[in-house]
C-alpha cells in the first residue's frame, strides 16, 4: 500500500504523537514517574463533582435525557442547548454580546487548532489567481508543541526568540521569565509581504506557564488588527475554567479575536470538548469542517458540562479547588527542585499558570533531548524543549535545547522521585554527578 | 479575514453540511416529517439497554471507572481496553487473527473516511519525484454523500453508472436493484495509468440499501489486490452490529481490506465512535492522524460499549431487536409507498439493508432537487439524489436526478404523512396532481 503526500506528511514521526504515545504507555505501566504528559491531576473534589453529575444524569428521569443525547447526532456546530448555555454563561460573567452564532464545539482544542491553522495558514489564492503562502505568527516561543504538525501542506509558523529576564518568585532567586520581543515581531518582513495569516498565543502558555500581561495582549491585539488578521488565543488553562492562572489578568474578546476554551484541563479530557468563540463567519467555517471531518462533534461532554455551567458549579470548582490545587503543586515542585538541584545551573520559569514547570539547564552538555532519553530509560518521563520552539530556527539558539517541561499534576511522591531522577541525570550530563 | 485555499474548499456549500444542517434544524422543530437524516430510530429496547449501562456505570464502584475514563486522555489509537475488547469479540465471532494492533478508534466513521480518503486519494509522489493524482474508486453509484467533500485537495473520486435490474420484492413488482458494471469498472483507463489509490464501497449501501453479493465482494477484493490497492468497506450498517441486513451475506476480512465499523447506527451517534480494522501500517497512520487532528479520540463511547461487547449483549440486541425493527419499518414504508403512489411511475430499490429506502421517479420533470425544495417548504425532509452519485458525470445520466432517499427510522404516523406529502408533490411535478 502506498500513502499519498498527505499520508506521508502525517505519518512522519510528529512531536505530538510521540508525546501522546509516551503518555498512553506510561499510564498503562506501573511505577513510571509521569512528569511528561498533559493529563490533568486526579483531584478528589473534582472527581466527586463529575461522579455526582454522572449519577444525576443516569438516575431518575434524567437518564432519558442522556440516552436522547447519546442517541442523536448534534448539529455540526455542536449541541445547540449547550451552545446556548455557554453563550449565557459568557454574557453573565463577562458582559460580552455573544450568542450561539459566535460559538462552535470541536472534538477538543487540538481539533480546533487543526481547523484554525489550516484556515489561516498555508496556501492562499489572491484576486489575480496567484498563490501566496501564509504563516501563523506565534509571538512567544516556546509555544505548544501540538501546533507544530497540524498544517496539511507542511508546517508554516514564524516566531522570534524571546527576551529572557531574571526574576524572583516569592522573594527567591533562580527564576526567569520570557518576554515577547515586540520590536523584532513588529518588524518581521513577512508582514510587509502579506505572508502572515494569523497571530496565535496560548495564555497561560503551554509549556512555560508564562501569562502574557494585559499590556502584551493589548499590543498583540493591536498588531493583529493593524494587519487585518485574527488574534487566536488558546485559553485551555485560562479563565473562567480551569482558571489555572496565578497573577492578575483580564480576559478580553471582540470579533477580531478567536478565543478557544477547553473542558480538558478542568478534568474532562476523555469527553473531547473544545469551545471556540469567534465572529459568525469563523464559526460557520468551523461548522463546515466539523461536518466534513467528523459529521458532528461529540456530544456527551455537553451533557456533563451543561448543568455545571448553568449554576456556576464549574466556575466555583475552578476558583476554589482547581486553581489553588495547582498553585500548591507549583510551590511544592519549586521547593523540591530547589532542594534537589541547588548545585546545578538550573533556572525555573516563573510559575504563573498552567499545569507545568519549565526548567532551563544552562549550557547542558548534549542537550535536553539526551536528558529525556536517559530519563525515559530509567522510568521518568519529561518533555524535551526543542519541539516547543515552533517557528524558530533553533540551530543558532542553544537555549532551545536546554530546557524541559515537567507536569506538576502528579502527587508528592511521584514529583519527589521524578525530580530526584532529573537532578541525578542532569548532574551526570554536566559531569558533576 | 481571509481564508486559505483549504478554508475556501471546506467552507463551500457541501452536501454533507446541508444534510446535517437540515437534520439539526428539523430535530429542533416541531411537526417536521423527518425522512431526511441519518439518525437511527428511537427503539425502546435499545434505549432501555443504554440506560441500564449508563446506570451501571454511574452507580456503585463503577462511577470511579467512568470518572477515570472521562478524566484521562486515551492513547491516540483509542482506549486500549476497548481495543482489546473489540479484538477479542472479532476473534470469537469470526475467527480472524486480529489484535489491538489491527484496530484504531476514530470520532465516528466520517472521521475515519476523512483520514482514509486523504491517505489513499489525492497527490502522490513517485520515486522520480513526480506527482501523480490518484482517485478513490467507488464501484457502485449511488454511494454515501458524506464521502464527496472530504479530500483536502478537492474531490477525486471515480465511478461508473450502475446496471439497473427490475426485480420483485415479496412477490410484488415495482422494485429495482443496482448491479456493479464490472466490465466498465475493470476497464477504467485510470487503472493502467496508476491513478486509482483505493476501492471503497458501503455494504449495505447508503443510500440505496443495496447489499453487494458475496460474489460481487469477492470480485472487488480480487480487483483491488490485483492492482495493489486496499479495499475499504464501510460497514456502518453491516454485521455484527447494527446488522441491518436482510439477505445472506458473509463478512470477510484480510490484511488488504480496511473494514470500518460504527457505533452510530446501533443507537449511539452522539458518542462518536468509529472502529477501523486494518493492517498495522494503516492503523499506525490513523493513530498519527488522530494525534494531530484530535490529540486522542473521544472515550466515553468505549465505556458504554465495552461491557456490551464483552457479553455479546450488543450483538444480541442487533440480531433480535434492531434488525427485525428495520425489516418491519421497510415493509411498512413499502406498503405505504405502494398505496400512496400506485398512480405514479415510481420504483423502489430492493430493501436489502440500512435504514433508508431509495425511490426512483422515472422521468421526473424538474428532477428530485426541485421535489426536495418543494417538500422542505412544506415540512417534509428527504434527500435528493444527485449528490450521491459521487465520482460520476451526471450530465448525461438522467437517472441520477430522478431519485430520493427517505429514512425509515421514524414512526408510522410520520412515515405516512411524509410519504403522502412526497406523493402529492411528485404528482404535481408530473402534472397529474
mmCIF file of N, CA and C in Angstrom, chain B residues 263-304:
data_model
loop_
_atom_site.group_PDB
_atom_site.id
_atom_site.type_symbol
_atom_site.label_atom_id
_atom_site.label_comp_id
_atom_site.label_asym_id
_atom_site.label_seq_id
_atom_site.Cartn_x
_atom_site.Cartn_y
_atom_site.Cartn_z
ATOM 1 N N UNK B 263 -20.492 2.730 15.926
ATOM 2 C CA UNK B 263 -21.492 2.553 16.982
ATOM 3 C C UNK B 263 -22.724 3.438 16.745
ATOM 4 N N UNK B 264 -22.704 4.218 15.659
ATOM 5 C CA UNK B 264 -23.787 5.195 15.479
ATOM 6 C C UNK B 264 -25.128 4.525 15.214
ATOM 7 N N UNK B 265 -25.152 3.574 14.285
ATOM 8 C CA UNK B 265 -26.441 3.059 13.840
ATOM 9 C C UNK B 265 -27.011 2.019 14.796
ATOM 10 N N UNK B 266 -26.194 1.605 15.749
ATOM 11 C CA UNK B 266 -26.700 0.750 16.806
ATOM 12 C C UNK B 266 -27.396 1.618 17.863
ATOM 13 N N UNK B 267 -27.316 2.936 17.674
ATOM 14 C CA UNK B 267 -28.056 3.839 18.559
ATOM 15 C C UNK B 267 -27.204 4.819 19.336
ATOM 16 N N UNK B 268 -25.902 4.906 19.016
ATOM 17 C CA UNK B 268 -25.008 5.772 19.789
ATOM 18 C C UNK B 268 -24.285 6.835 18.948
ATOM 19 N N UNK B 269 -25.004 7.539 18.066
ATOM 20 C CA UNK B 269 -24.291 8.526 17.236
ATOM 21 C C UNK B 269 -23.658 9.658 18.043
ATOM 22 N N UNK B 270 -24.256 10.004 19.190
ATOM 23 C CA UNK B 270 -23.757 11.143 19.964
ATOM 24 C C UNK B 270 -22.410 10.910 20.624
ATOM 25 N N UNK B 271 -21.982 9.628 20.756
ATOM 26 C CA UNK B 271 -20.676 9.377 21.388
ATOM 27 C C UNK B 271 -19.540 9.368 20.372
ATOM 28 N N UNK B 272 -19.863 9.410 19.067
ATOM 29 C CA UNK B 272 -18.864 9.463 18.006
ATOM 30 C C UNK B 272 -17.799 8.384 18.186
ATOM 31 N N UNK B 273 -18.136 7.169 17.866
ATOM 32 C CA UNK B 273 -17.141 6.095 17.969
ATOM 33 C C UNK B 273 -17.140 5.251 16.701
ATOM 34 N N UNK B 274 -16.111 5.444 15.895
ATOM 35 C CA UNK B 274 -15.869 4.594 14.742
ATOM 36 C C UNK B 274 -14.724 3.651 15.053
ATOM 37 N N UNK B 275 -14.747 2.475 14.432
ATOM 38 C CA UNK B 275 -13.723 1.458 14.670
ATOM 39 C C UNK B 275 -13.162 1.039 13.315
ATOM 40 N N UNK B 276 -11.845 1.115 13.151
ATOM 41 C CA UNK B 276 -11.207 0.715 11.893
ATOM 42 C C UNK B 276 -10.395 -0.553 12.138
ATOM 43 N N UNK B 277 -10.618 -1.555 11.274
ATOM 44 C CA UNK B 277 -9.860 -2.810 11.312
ATOM 45 C C UNK B 277 -9.006 -2.867 10.050
ATOM 46 N N UNK B 278 -7.696 -2.952 10.227
ATOM 47 C CA UNK B 278 -6.797 -2.915 9.064
ATOM 48 C C UNK B 278 -5.430 -3.462 9.447
ATOM 49 N N UNK B 279 -4.564 -3.576 8.448
ATOM 50 C CA UNK B 279 -3.197 -4.000 8.757
ATOM 51 C C UNK B 279 -2.517 -2.917 9.605
ATOM 52 N N UNK B 280 -1.529 -3.322 10.419
ATOM 53 C CA UNK B 280 -0.926 -2.387 11.382
ATOM 54 C C UNK B 280 -0.399 -1.089 10.774
ATOM 55 N N UNK B 281 0.126 -1.150 9.561
ATOM 56 C CA UNK B 281 0.659 0.052 8.906
ATOM 57 C C UNK B 281 -0.421 1.133 8.721
ATOM 58 N N UNK B 282 -1.633 0.692 8.387
ATOM 59 C CA UNK B 282 -2.747 1.640 8.230
ATOM 60 C C UNK B 282 -3.191 2.156 9.604
ATOM 61 N N UNK B 283 -3.215 1.249 10.576
ATOM 62 C CA UNK B 283 -3.604 1.646 11.938
ATOM 63 C C UNK B 283 -2.624 2.682 12.483
ATOM 64 N N UNK B 284 -1.340 2.513 12.201
ATOM 65 C CA UNK B 284 -0.362 3.500 12.673
ATOM 66 C C UNK B 284 -0.584 4.863 12.009
ATOM 67 N N UNK B 285 -0.971 4.842 10.739
ATOM 68 C CA UNK B 285 -1.248 6.112 10.057
ATOM 69 C C UNK B 285 -2.470 6.798 10.671
ATOM 70 N N UNK B 286 -3.498 6.025 10.963
ATOM 71 C CA UNK B 286 -4.703 6.603 11.568
ATOM 72 C C UNK B 286 -4.387 7.121 12.971
ATOM 73 N N UNK B 287 -3.574 6.389 13.691
ATOM 74 C CA UNK B 287 -3.158 6.832 15.024
ATOM 75 C C UNK B 287 -2.437 8.175 14.948
ATOM 76 N N UNK B 288 -1.527 8.303 13.974
ATOM 77 C CA UNK B 288 -0.804 9.563 13.813
ATOM 78 C C UNK B 288 -1.766 10.694 13.470
ATOM 79 N N UNK B 289 -2.735 10.413 12.621
ATOM 80 C CA UNK B 289 -3.717 11.443 12.266
ATOM 81 C C UNK B 289 -4.592 11.802 13.454
ATOM 82 N N UNK B 290 -4.992 10.809 14.235
ATOM 83 C CA UNK B 290 -5.747 11.098 15.466
ATOM 84 C C UNK B 290 -4.980 12.068 16.358
ATOM 85 N N UNK B 291 -3.681 11.827 16.517
ATOM 86 C CA UNK B 291 -2.869 12.671 17.401
ATOM 87 C C UNK B 291 -2.869 14.111 16.912
ATOM 88 N N UNK B 292 -2.690 14.301 15.616
ATOM 89 C CA UNK B 292 -2.561 15.653 15.080
ATOM 90 C C UNK B 292 -3.920 16.346 14.966
ATOM 91 N N UNK B 293 -4.930 15.607 14.524
ATOM 92 C CA UNK B 293 -6.234 16.233 14.276
ATOM 93 C C UNK B 293 -7.057 16.355 15.556
ATOM 94 N N UNK B 294 -6.937 15.389 16.455
ATOM 95 C CA UNK B 294 -7.819 15.338 17.627
ATOM 96 C C UNK B 294 -7.099 15.095 18.956
ATOM 97 N N UNK B 295 -5.796 14.973 18.954
ATOM 98 C CA UNK B 295 -4.999 14.593 20.120
ATOM 99 C C UNK B 295 -5.268 13.131 20.488
ATOM 100 N N UNK B 296 -6.545 12.821 20.746
ATOM 101 C CA UNK B 296 -6.945 11.442 21.025
ATOM 102 C C UNK B 296 -8.426 11.354 20.705
ATOM 103 N N UNK B 297 -8.925 10.158 20.325
ATOM 104 C CA UNK B 297 -10.360 10.065 20.054
ATOM 105 C C UNK B 297 -11.164 10.121 21.350
ATOM 106 N N UNK B 298 -12.432 10.447 21.193
ATOM 107 C CA UNK B 298 -13.322 10.511 22.345
ATOM 108 C C UNK B 298 -13.429 9.130 22.994
ATOM 109 N N UNK B 299 -13.678 9.120 24.296
ATOM 110 C CA UNK B 299 -13.501 7.894 25.061
ATOM 111 C C UNK B 299 -14.782 7.355 25.675
ATOM 112 N N UNK B 300 -15.806 8.190 25.822
ATOM 113 C CA UNK B 300 -16.951 7.740 26.600
ATOM 114 C C UNK B 300 -17.721 6.623 25.894
ATOM 115 N N UNK B 301 -17.764 6.647 24.564
ATOM 116 C CA UNK B 301 -18.425 5.588 23.818
ATOM 117 C C UNK B 301 -17.836 4.223 24.136
ATOM 118 N N UNK B 302 -16.514 4.197 24.318
ATOM 119 C CA UNK B 302 -15.838 2.953 24.685
ATOM 120 C C UNK B 302 -16.335 2.442 26.034
ATOM 121 N N UNK B 303 -16.565 3.367 26.962
ATOM 122 C CA UNK B 303 -17.034 2.971 28.296
ATOM 123 C C UNK B 303 -18.427 2.362 28.232
ATOM 124 N N UNK B 304 -19.259 2.891 27.328
ATOM 125 C CA UNK B 304 -20.623 2.367 27.198
ATOM 126 C C UNK B 304 -20.625 1.045 26.434
#
